[in-house]
mmCIF file of C-alpha atoms in Angstrom:
data_model
loop_
_atom_site.group_PDB
_atom_site.id
_atom_site.type_symbol
_atom_site.label_atom_id
_atom_site.label_comp_id
_atom_site.label_asym_id
_atom_site.label_seq_id
_atom_site.Cartn_x
_atom_site.Cartn_y
_atom_site.Cartn_z
ATOM 1 C CA MET A 1 -17.366 -29.382 -41.441
ATOM 2 C CA ALA A 2 -14.027 -27.037 -40.794
ATOM 3 C CA ASN A 3 -14.948 -24.112 -37.480
ATOM 4 C CA ASP A 4 -14.021 -20.177 -38.703
ATOM 5 C CA ASP A 5 -11.843 -20.376 -35.319
ATOM 6 C CA PRO A 6 -8.623 -20.309 -36.624
ATOM 7 C CA CYS A 7 -7.162 -21.190 -33.150
ATOM 8 C CA LEU A 8 -8.891 -24.666 -32.934
ATOM 9 C CA PRO A 9 -7.830 -27.966 -35.402
ATOM 10 C CA GLN A 10 -9.732 -27.503 -39.058
ATOM 11 C CA VAL A 11 -10.983 -30.667 -39.460
ATOM 12 C CA CYS A 12 -11.101 -30.838 -43.811
ATOM 13 C CA SER A 13 -14.990 -30.300 -45.404
ATOM 14 C CA THR A 14 -13.784 -30.641 -48.995
ATOM 15 C CA ARG A 15 -11.710 -33.433 -48.344
ATOM 16 C CA LYS A 16 -12.551 -37.471 -48.016
ATOM 17 C CA CYS A 17 -10.215 -37.790 -44.891
ATOM 18 C CA THR A 18 -11.189 -37.246 -41.407
ATOM 19 C CA HIS A 19 -8.252 -35.007 -39.494
ATOM 20 C CA ALA A 20 -7.462 -32.333 -38.249
ATOM 21 C CA TRP A 21 -4.545 -29.648 -38.630
ATOM 22 C CA PRO A 22 -2.292 -29.559 -35.651
ATOM 23 C CA ALA A 23 -3.415 -26.773 -33.582
ATOM 24 C CA TRP A 24 -0.256 -25.263 -34.041
ATOM 25 C CA LEU A 25 -0.284 -25.158 -37.252
ATOM 26 C CA SER A 26 -4.020 -23.684 -37.298
ATOM 27 C CA ALA A 27 -3.425 -20.675 -34.763
ATOM 28 C CA HIS A 28 -0.662 -19.946 -36.662
ATOM 29 C CA ALA A 29 -2.262 -20.338 -40.802
ATOM 30 C CA GLY A 30 -6.158 -21.287 -40.434
ATOM 31 C CA GLU A 31 -7.627 -18.919 -42.999
ATOM 32 C CA ALA A 32 -4.651 -20.025 -45.304
ATOM 33 C CA LEU A 33 -5.015 -23.613 -45.105
ATOM 34 C CA ARG A 34 -8.037 -23.724 -46.309
ATOM 35 C CA SER A 35 -7.267 -24.088 -49.417
ATOM 36 C CA LEU A 36 -5.559 -26.948 -49.332
ATOM 37 C CA GLY A 37 -8.980 -28.320 -48.256
ATOM 38 C CA GLY A 38 -7.373 -30.442 -44.971
ATOM 39 C CA PRO A 39 -4.393 -31.993 -44.235
ATOM 40 C CA ARG A 40 -3.643 -34.717 -46.461
ATOM 41 C CA ASP A 41 -2.261 -38.503 -44.173
ATOM 42 C CA LEU A 42 2.068 -39.554 -44.222
ATOM 43 C CA ALA A 43 0.704 -43.140 -44.186
ATOM 44 C CA SER A 44 -0.435 -42.187 -48.616
ATOM 45 C CA PHE A 45 2.929 -42.021 -49.083
ATOM 46 C CA ARG A 46 6.063 -44.293 -48.756
ATOM 47 C CA ARG A 47 9.932 -43.330 -49.095
ATOM 48 C CA ILE A 48 12.186 -43.748 -51.417
ATOM 49 C CA ALA A 49 14.812 -42.336 -49.633
ATOM 50 C CA GLN A 50 16.108 -39.276 -47.708
ATOM 51 C CA VAL A 51 17.496 -37.014 -50.049
ATOM 52 C CA GLY A 52 17.370 -33.508 -47.541
ATOM 53 C CA GLN A 53 18.572 -32.549 -44.870
ATOM 54 C CA GLY A 54 16.613 -28.971 -43.217
ATOM 55 C CA THR A 55 16.762 -27.064 -40.363
ATOM 56 C CA TYR A 56 13.686 -28.746 -38.276
ATOM 57 C CA GLY A 57 14.377 -32.115 -40.333
ATOM 58 C CA ALA A 58 14.633 -34.328 -43.202
ATOM 59 C CA VAL A 59 13.557 -34.246 -46.254
ATOM 60 C CA TYR A 60 12.543 -37.587 -48.481
ATOM 61 C CA GLU A 61 11.808 -38.530 -52.028
ATOM 62 C CA CYS A 62 8.703 -40.367 -51.417
ATOM 63 C CA ALA A 63 5.635 -42.140 -53.397
ATOM 64 C CA ASP A 64 3.087 -40.256 -54.035
ATOM 65 C CA GLU A 65 0.444 -44.290 -53.307
ATOM 66 C CA ALA A 66 -2.918 -42.305 -53.301
ATOM 67 C CA ARG A 67 -1.908 -40.163 -56.376
ATOM 68 C CA ASN A 68 -0.756 -42.906 -58.377
ATOM 69 C CA GLY A 69 2.764 -43.966 -57.314
ATOM 70 C CA ARG A 70 4.039 -39.333 -58.267
ATOM 71 C CA ARG A 71 7.331 -38.786 -57.245
ATOM 72 C CA VAL A 72 6.813 -36.385 -54.401
ATOM 73 C CA ALA A 73 9.716 -34.775 -52.097
ATOM 74 C CA LEU A 74 8.268 -34.880 -48.498
ATOM 75 C CA LYS A 75 10.124 -31.714 -46.192
ATOM 76 C CA LYS A 76 9.759 -31.859 -42.614
ATOM 77 C CA ILE A 77 8.719 -28.732 -41.331
ATOM 78 C CA LYS A 78 7.646 -29.689 -37.340
ATOM 79 C CA PRO A 79 9.012 -26.635 -35.273
ATOM 80 C CA ALA A 80 11.761 -28.008 -32.470
ATOM 81 C CA SER A 81 9.921 -26.467 -30.250
ATOM 82 C CA LEU A 82 5.639 -26.317 -30.043
ATOM 83 C CA ALA A 83 6.064 -24.654 -26.549
ATOM 84 C CA SER A 84 7.622 -21.149 -28.607
ATOM 85 C CA ALA A 85 5.129 -19.571 -30.452
ATOM 86 C CA GLU A 86 7.901 -18.255 -32.688
ATOM 87 C CA ALA A 87 8.719 -21.146 -33.542
ATOM 88 C CA CYS A 88 6.010 -22.186 -34.396
ATOM 89 C CA ALA A 89 5.306 -19.059 -36.155
ATOM 90 C CA PHE A 90 8.284 -19.552 -37.834
ATOM 91 C CA ALA A 91 7.243 -23.018 -39.343
ATOM 92 C CA ALA A 92 4.106 -21.988 -40.209
ATOM 93 C CA ARG A 93 5.396 -18.532 -42.654
ATOM 94 C CA GLU A 94 7.718 -21.099 -44.825
ATOM 95 C CA ILE A 95 3.880 -23.233 -45.533
ATOM 96 C CA LEU A 96 2.584 -19.525 -46.224
ATOM 97 C CA ILE A 97 5.688 -18.624 -47.946
ATOM 98 C CA LEU A 98 5.164 -21.994 -50.402
ATOM 99 C CA LEU A 99 0.660 -20.663 -50.460
ATOM 100 C CA ARG A 100 1.747 -17.123 -52.036
ATOM 101 C CA LEU A 101 4.046 -19.240 -54.518
ATOM 102 C CA ARG A 102 1.703 -21.318 -55.946
ATOM 103 C CA GLY A 103 1.667 -21.136 -59.723
ATOM 104 C CA HIS A 104 4.911 -19.249 -60.111
ATOM 105 C CA ALA A 105 7.307 -20.532 -62.051
ATOM 106 C CA HIS A 106 10.829 -21.759 -61.400
ATOM 107 C CA ALA A 107 9.501 -22.513 -57.912
ATOM 108 C CA VAL A 108 9.328 -25.228 -56.446
ATOM 109 C CA GLN A 109 5.278 -26.267 -55.884
ATOM 110 C CA LEU A 110 4.067 -26.433 -52.485
ATOM 111 C CA LEU A 111 1.310 -29.873 -53.733
ATOM 112 C CA ASP A 112 -0.196 -30.190 -50.007
ATOM 113 C CA ILE A 113 0.427 -31.187 -46.816
ATOM 114 C CA ALA A 114 0.743 -34.231 -44.981
ATOM 115 C CA VAL A 115 0.787 -35.235 -41.294
ATOM 116 C CA ASP A 116 1.927 -38.114 -39.481
ATOM 117 C CA PHE A 117 -1.220 -39.064 -37.886
ATOM 118 C CA SER A 118 -0.700 -42.580 -36.842
ATOM 119 C CA GLY A 119 -1.454 -41.559 -32.801
ATOM 120 C CA ALA A 120 -4.728 -40.574 -33.321
ATOM 121 C CA THR A 121 -7.283 -41.263 -31.065
ATOM 122 C CA SER A 122 -10.605 -41.068 -33.345
ATOM 123 C CA VAL A 123 -12.662 -39.789 -35.722
ATOM 124 C CA GLY A 124 -11.904 -36.178 -36.479
ATOM 125 C CA ARG A 125 -9.540 -35.599 -33.283
ATOM 126 C CA GLU A 126 -6.028 -34.576 -33.476
ATOM 127 C CA PRO A 127 -3.741 -36.951 -31.063
ATOM 128 C CA LYS A 128 -3.542 -36.976 -28.183
ATOM 129 C CA GLU A 129 -0.170 -35.461 -28.192
ATOM 130 C CA ASN A 130 -0.410 -33.020 -30.864
ATOM 131 C CA ALA A 131 2.616 -31.906 -30.002
ATOM 132 C CA SER A 132 4.266 -34.798 -31.544
ATOM 133 C CA SER A 133 2.705 -34.406 -35.033
ATOM 134 C CA SER A 134 4.416 -34.472 -37.771
ATOM 135 C CA VAL A 135 3.587 -31.807 -39.970
ATOM 136 C CA PHE A 136 5.886 -32.384 -43.706
ATOM 137 C CA LEU A 137 5.246 -29.923 -46.827
ATOM 138 C CA VAL A 138 4.764 -31.987 -49.844
ATOM 139 C CA LEU A 139 6.433 -30.433 -52.588
ATOM 140 C CA GLU A 140 6.622 -31.034 -56.254
ATOM 141 C CA TYR A 141 10.124 -33.581 -56.201
ATOM 142 C CA ASP A 142 12.591 -32.315 -58.227
ATOM 143 C CA GLU A 143 16.449 -34.369 -58.833
ATOM 144 C CA HIS A 144 18.961 -31.822 -58.470
ATOM 145 C CA ASP A 145 18.235 -28.509 -56.479
ATOM 146 C CA LEU A 146 20.927 -25.403 -58.008
ATOM 147 C CA ALA A 147 23.534 -26.844 -55.083
ATOM 148 C CA GLY A 148 22.697 -30.584 -56.208
ATOM 149 C CA LEU A 149 23.779 -29.655 -60.178
ATOM 150 C CA ALA A 150 26.945 -27.989 -59.404
ATOM 151 C CA ALA A 151 27.440 -30.813 -56.943
ATOM 152 C CA CYS A 152 27.724 -33.268 -59.809
ATOM 153 C CA THR A 153 29.129 -31.718 -62.871
ATOM 154 C CA GLU A 154 32.826 -31.308 -63.193
ATOM 155 C CA LEU A 155 34.899 -28.702 -63.791
ATOM 156 C CA GLY A 156 33.960 -27.514 -67.610
ATOM 157 C CA GLY A 157 30.951 -29.559 -67.229
ATOM 158 C CA LEU A 158 28.246 -26.726 -67.938
ATOM 159 C CA ARG A 159 27.915 -25.436 -71.209
ATOM 160 C CA LEU A 160 27.395 -21.969 -71.533
ATOM 161 C CA GLY A 161 24.084 -21.645 -72.532
ATOM 162 C CA GLN A 162 23.051 -23.967 -69.546
ATOM 163 C CA VAL A 163 24.629 -21.846 -67.150
ATOM 164 C CA LYS A 164 22.551 -18.692 -69.058
ATOM 165 C CA ARG A 165 18.547 -20.962 -68.501
ATOM 166 C CA LEU A 166 19.694 -22.076 -65.146
ATOM 167 C CA ALA A 167 20.844 -18.211 -64.505
ATOM 168 C CA TRP A 168 17.614 -16.847 -65.969
ATOM 169 C CA GLN A 169 15.265 -19.488 -64.308
ATOM 170 C CA LEU A 170 16.969 -18.606 -60.906
ATOM 171 C CA PHE A 171 16.475 -14.466 -61.090
ATOM 172 C CA THR A 172 12.816 -14.645 -63.102
ATOM 173 C CA ALA A 173 11.902 -16.760 -60.173
ATOM 174 C CA LEU A 174 13.502 -14.337 -57.225
ATOM 175 C CA GLU A 175 12.176 -11.083 -59.676
ATOM 176 C CA GLN A 176 8.627 -12.450 -59.307
ATOM 177 C CA SER A 177 8.868 -13.095 -55.523
ATOM 178 C CA HIS A 178 10.721 -9.787 -54.537
ATOM 179 C CA HIS A 179 7.289 -9.036 -56.669
ATOM 180 C CA ASP A 180 5.227 -10.757 -54.336
ATOM 181 C CA GLY A 181 7.144 -9.448 -51.697
ATOM 182 C CA ILE A 182 8.709 -12.329 -50.553
ATOM 183 C CA LEU A 183 12.203 -12.458 -49.819
ATOM 184 C CA HIS A 184 14.383 -15.359 -50.676
ATOM 185 C CA ARG A 185 17.483 -15.417 -47.620
ATOM 186 C CA ASP A 186 18.022 -19.819 -48.828
ATOM 187 C CA VAL A 187 18.137 -19.780 -52.193
ATOM 188 C CA LYS A 188 19.173 -23.327 -53.929
#
């Protein structure tokens, strides 16, 4: 059963899981995390390949073994310094924004959040070293982001109709985000 204090670890009650959210994440995004029900265990994903590199770590193409091998992207979001409240707040803000964008057309969807519980000591407890708990965004997998699509397309390779369709999707997603008070500073 989840407790009501957002600064304490949240143990999921709506899923069949036995782990708590890392304390730094609960402290910064506790209420919003309730919509997810609880963290997924990273062990339920099989890594296929590294497909990118982000500010806080790598992005991997994975198979979600608990969901019929569905291909997903896992993006590591562990702040570089969990001692810094600002770094934790920045990492949690990405989750909060993705939760707000759920259901938006043309925006990558946050499916879940996974935590590496490989060091967990017992049921319902956090790992001995909570600061080492890596957190991963579980996102829908897309073959290409905008930069990747442009990079793999030869000069003159996209037809005018394709360019128009991509631009429309991009502008629609930005319009929806701006309508919700979200300013995207890293469109790709």
